[in-house]
Amino acid sequence: MAVPPHDLSDRAAAGREIYARNFGVSPAEVERLMTQHAGPVFTQEAYEAAGGPGWQSPALTDRDRSIAVIAVLVAQNVTGQRLSTYLSLARRNGLDLEGLTALMVLLGSYVGQPYASLGMEAVQRSAGAEQ
């Protein structure tokens, strides 16, 4: 069972808001989805982490965070729905197809063409889905 919203620490509540915003759903829906997929303990820890300085610090913009998360996902060969979620978030944060393409080209030099090319395929798919 998920931790009821009123039982969340302030940090976890802030983290749940970040996840809800990133996924484009309500806090209640993100709670349901994350608990369904990862269980309540992992979900609680994810909220605590997202409520901390990585997602809350004014030293990074949401655009910066999008680039960082996409780079890490591509470097780990994560190209499914998780990458698609963050590609959509990146677009909402001001990264267009040209910017995402440049990012994949750059990543190709650092993580290798196989992973970056799969990332680029995800960029292309997500661009077609948003048209």
Backbone as numpy.savetxt, mean C-alpha at the origin, in Angstrom:
# Nx Ny Nz CAx CAy CAz Cx Cy Cz
-11.52 -13.20 16.35 -12.38 -12.01 16.35 -11.49 -10.78 16.35
-11.87 -9.78 15.61 -11.12 -8.54 15.54 -11.26 -7.76 16.84
-10.27 -6.92 17.09 -10.35 -6.03 18.25 -11.40 -4.98 17.94
-12.41 -4.83 18.81 -13.44 -3.82 18.55 -12.81 -2.44 18.43
-13.34 -1.57 17.56 -12.76 -0.25 17.36 -12.53 0.54 18.65
-13.43 0.42 19.62 -13.28 1.18 20.86 -12.15 0.64 21.73
-11.63 -0.57 21.44 -10.54 -1.15 22.20 -9.17 -0.87 21.58
-9.12 -0.17 20.46 -7.85 0.12 19.81 -7.13 1.24 20.53
-5.80 1.14 20.60 -5.00 2.25 21.10 -5.12 3.41 20.11
-4.73 4.58 20.51 -4.76 5.72 19.59 -3.90 5.44 18.36
-2.74 4.83 18.58 -1.84 4.52 17.47 -2.48 3.50 16.52
-3.09 2.47 17.07 -3.74 1.46 16.22 -4.93 2.07 15.48
-5.68 2.93 16.14 -6.82 3.59 15.48 -6.32 4.44 14.31
-5.21 5.16 14.51 -4.63 5.95 13.42 -4.17 5.03 12.29
-3.60 3.89 12.64 -3.16 2.93 11.63 -4.31 2.34 10.84
-5.42 2.05 11.54 -6.59 1.53 10.84 -7.11 2.56 9.84
-7.08 3.83 10.21 -7.49 4.90 9.30 -6.59 4.93 8.06
-5.29 4.73 8.25 -4.35 4.69 7.12 -4.70 3.54 6.19
-4.90 2.36 6.75 -5.26 1.20 5.92 -6.58 1.44 5.19
-7.55 1.99 5.87 -8.84 2.26 5.23 -8.65 3.23 4.06
-7.88 4.28 4.29 -7.61 5.25 3.22 -6.86 4.59 2.07
-5.82 3.81 2.39 -5.02 3.18 1.35 -5.83 2.20 0.51
-6.74 1.47 1.15 -7.56 0.50 0.44 -8.80 1.12 -0.17
-9.10 2.36 0.21 -10.28 3.03 -0.34 -11.59 2.48 0.20
-11.58 2.06 1.48 -12.79 1.52 2.11 -12.96 2.18 3.47
-14.08 1.90 4.11 -14.34 2.44 5.45 -13.47 1.71 6.48
-13.26 2.32 7.65 -12.53 1.63 8.71 -13.17 0.29 9.10
-14.48 0.23 9.14 -15.15 -1.03 9.47 -14.88 -2.09 8.41
-14.88 -1.69 7.15 -14.64 -2.65 6.07 -13.18 -3.11 6.07
-12.24 -2.18 6.31 -10.84 -2.60 6.35 -10.62 -3.55 7.51
-11.31 -3.31 8.61 -11.22 -4.20 9.78 -11.68 -5.61 9.39
-12.80 -5.68 8.71 -13.34 -6.97 8.29 -12.38 -7.67 7.32
-11.92 -6.95 6.31 -11.05 -7.53 5.29 -9.72 -8.01 5.87
-9.10 -7.15 6.65 -7.78 -7.52 7.19 -7.89 -8.68 8.16
-8.90 -8.67 9.00 -9.07 -9.76 9.96 -9.37 -11.06 9.23
-10.18 -10.99 8.19 -10.50 -12.17 7.39 -9.25 -12.76 6.76
-8.37 -11.91 6.24 -7.19 -12.38 5.51 -6.00 -12.69 6.41
-5.84 -11.94 7.49 -4.62 -12.08 8.28 -4.86 -12.44 9.74
-6.10 -12.43 10.19 -6.39 -12.74 11.58 -6.26 -11.51 12.47
-6.83 -11.57 13.66 -6.88 -10.39 14.53 -5.54 -9.97 15.10
-4.66 -10.91 15.43 -3.38 -10.54 16.04 -2.51 -9.81 15.02
-2.38 -10.36 13.82 -1.57 -9.72 12.78 -2.17 -8.36 12.41
-3.49 -8.29 12.32 -4.16 -7.04 11.98 -3.87 -5.97 13.02
-3.96 -6.32 14.28 -3.67 -5.36 15.36 -2.24 -4.84 15.24
-1.29 -5.73 15.01 0.11 -5.31 14.88 0.31 -4.43 13.65
-0.37 -4.75 12.56 -0.27 -3.93 11.35 -0.81 -2.53 11.62
-1.90 -2.43 12.35 -2.45 -1.12 12.71 -1.47 -0.33 13.56
-0.86 -0.99 14.54 0.10 -0.32 15.42 1.27 0.24 14.59
1.76 -0.55 13.65 2.89 -0.10 12.82 2.46 1.07 11.93
1.30 0.97 11.31 0.84 2.03 10.41 0.48 3.30 11.16
0.23 3.19 12.45 -0.07 4.36 13.25 1.17 5.09 13.73
2.34 4.56 13.40 3.60 5.13 13.83 4.19 6.10 12.82
5.45 6.45 13.00 6.06 7.52 12.21 6.19 7.22 10.71
6.26 5.96 10.31 6.38 5.67 8.89 5.25 6.25 8.06
4.02 6.10 8.57 2.85 6.60 7.85 2.35 7.93 8.40
2.87 8.36 9.53 2.35 9.58 10.16 3.31 10.77 10.08
4.58 10.53 9.85 5.57 11.60 9.89 5.37 12.61 8.75
5.43 13.89 9.08 5.35 14.92 8.03 6.62 15.00 7.19
7.67 14.24 7.57 8.91 14.25 6.80 8.75 13.56 5.45
7.74 12.72 5.31 7.44 12.06 4.04 6.06 12.47 3.57
5.92 12.64 2.26 4.60 12.89 1.69 3.94 11.55 1.38
2.65 11.58 1.13 1.97 10.35 0.72 2.53 9.85 -0.62
2.95 10.76 -1.47 3.58 10.37 -2.74 4.89 9.63 -2.46
5.71 10.17 -1.54 6.96 9.50 -1.16 6.68 8.09 -0.65
5.69 7.97 0.20 5.35 6.66 0.77 4.89 5.68 -0.32
4.13 6.19 -1.28 3.68 5.34 -2.38 4.87 4.78 -3.15
5.82 5.64 -3.47 7.01 5.20 -4.21 7.77 4.14 -3.41
7.95 4.40 -2.11 8.69 3.45 -1.27 8.00 2.09 -1.21
6.70 2.10 -0.97 5.97 0.83 -0.85 5.98 0.07 -2.17
5.74 0.76 -3.26 5.76 0.10 -4.58 7.14 -0.49 -4.85
8.19 0.26 -4.56 9.55 -0.24 -4.79 9.81 -1.52 -3.99
9.39 -1.54 -2.75 9.61 -2.72 -1.91 8.78 -3.90 -2.41
7.54 -3.66 -2.77 6.71 -4.76 -3.27 7.29 -5.36 -4.55
7.72 -4.51 -5.47 8.31 -5.00 -6.72 9.60 -5.76 -6.41
10.43 -5.25 -5.50 11.68 -5.91 -5.14 11.44 -7.29 -4.53
10.26 -7.48 -3.93 9.91 -8.77 -3.34 9.03 -9.61 -4.27
8.89 -9.16 -5.51 8.10 -9.86 -6.52 6.63 -10.00 -6.13
6.09 -8.98 -5.48 4.67 -8.94 -5.13 3.99 -8.14 -6.24
3.22 -8.82 -7.08 2.64 -8.14 -8.24 1.14 -8.29 -8.35
0.51 -8.93 -7.42 -0.92 -9.17 -7.48 -1.73 -8.00 -6.95
-2.79 -8.33 -6.25 -3.72 -7.33 -5.72 -3.03 -6.35 -4.78
-2.06 -6.82 -4.01 -1.36 -5.91 -3.09 -0.67 -4.79 -3.85
0.02 -5.14 -4.93 0.68 -4.10 -5.73 -0.37 -3.22 -6.39
-1.42 -3.80 -6.91 -2.49 -3.02 -7.56 -3.09 -2.00 -6.60
-3.28 -2.40 -5.34 -3.81 -1.47 -4.33 -2.91 -0.26 -4.19
-1.60 -0.49 -4.13 -0.68 0.62 -3.93 -0.43 1.41 -5.21
-0.63 0.80 -6.37 -0.58 1.56 -7.63 -1.75 2.53 -7.69
-2.92 2.08 -7.27 -4.09 2.97 -7.23 -3.86 4.10 -6.24
-3.31 3.77 -5.08 -3.00 4.80 -4.09 -1.99 5.79 -4.65
-0.98 5.30 -5.35 0.03 6.18 -5.94 -0.60 7.16 -6.92
-1.55 6.68 -7.69 -2.24 7.58 -8.63 -3.02 8.65 -7.87
-3.67 8.26 -6.80 -4.38 9.24 -5.98 -3.41 10.24 -5.34
-2.17 9.81 -5.15 -1.16 10.66 -4.55 -0.31 11.41 -5.58
-0.74 11.39 -6.85 -0.09 12.23 -7.85 0.90 11.57 -8.78
1.06 10.26 -8.71 1.95 9.57 -9.65 1.12 9.11 -10.85
1.48 9.57 -12.01 0.76 9.17 -13.21 1.49 8.01 -13.90
0.98 7.59 -15.05 1.58 6.47 -15.79 3.04 6.76 -16.12
3.34 7.98 -16.50 4.73 8.33 -16.83 5.64 8.16 -15.61
5.19 8.63 -14.46 5.97 8.49 -13.24 6.15 7.05 -12.82
5.08 6.26 -12.90 5.17 4.86 -12.53 6.05 4.08 -13.50
6.01 4.45 -14.77 6.88 3.82 -15.77 8.34 4.13 -15.45
8.63 5.39 -15.17 10.00 5.78 -14.82 10.47 5.03 -13.57
9.58 4.85 -12.61 9.93 4.10 -11.40 10.29 2.66 -11.76
9.50 2.02 -12.61 9.79 0.63 -12.98 11.11 0.53 -13.75
11.40 1.50 -14.60 12.68 1.51 -15.33 13.83 1.63 -14.33
13.70 2.51 -13.37 14.72 2.68 -12.34 14.89 1.40 -11.52
13.78 0.81 -11.14 13.85 -0.42 -10.36 14.51 -1.55 -11.14
14.34 -1.54 -12.45 14.98 -2.56 -13.28 16.49 -2.57 -13.09
17.07 -1.40 -12.88 18.52 -1.30 -12.68 18.94 -1.82 -11.31
18.05 -1.80 -10.35 18.41 -2.15 -8.99 17.90 -3.51 -8.53
16.72 -3.89 -8.95 16.18 -5.19 -8.52 16.20 -6.21 -9.65
16.49 -5.77 -10.86 16.56 -6.66 -12.00 15.33 -6.58 -12.89
15.54 -6.88 -14.15 14.48 -6.79 -15.14 13.31 -7.74 -14.88
13.56 -8.97 -14.42 12.39 -9.86 -14.23 11.34 -9.29 -13.28
11.76 -8.81 -12.12 10.79 -8.27 -11.17 10.22 -6.94 -11.65
11.09 -6.08 -12.18 10.61 -4.78 -12.64 9.67 -4.92 -13.83
9.93 -5.89 -14.71 9.03 -6.07 -15.86 7.67 -6.57 -15.41
7.64 -7.42 -14.38 6.35 -7.85 -13.83 5.64 -6.67 -13.16
6.41 -5.82 -12.50 5.83 -4.60 -11.94 5.26 -3.72 -13.02
5.97 -3.60 -14.14 5.48 -2.78 -15.24 4.20 -3.36 -15.84
4.12 -4.67 -15.90 2.88 -5.29 -16.37 1.72 -4.91 -15.45
1.97 -4.89 -14.15 0.93 -4.49 -13.19 0.55 -3.02 -13.39
1.53 -2.18 -13.66 1.26 -0.76 -13.95 0.36 -0.65 -15.18
0.69 -1.38 -16.23 -0.10 -1.35 -17.46 -1.53 -1.84 -17.21
-1.65 -2.94 -16.46 -2.99 -3.46 -16.14 -3.80 -2.43 -15.36
-3.16 -1.84 -14.38 -3.90 -0.87 -13.54 -4.25 0.38 -14.33
-3.41 0.76 -15.28 -3.72 1.92 -16.13 -4.94 1.62 -16.99
-5.02 0.41 -17.52 -6.18 0.03 -18.32 -7.44 -0.08 -17.51
-7.31 -0.51 -16.26 -8.47 -0.65 -15.39 -9.04 0.70 -14.98
-8.20 1.73 -14.96 -8.66 3.05 -14.50 -9.14 3.93 -15.65
-9.08 3.43 -16.86 -9.52 4.24 -17.99 -11.00 4.06 -18.25
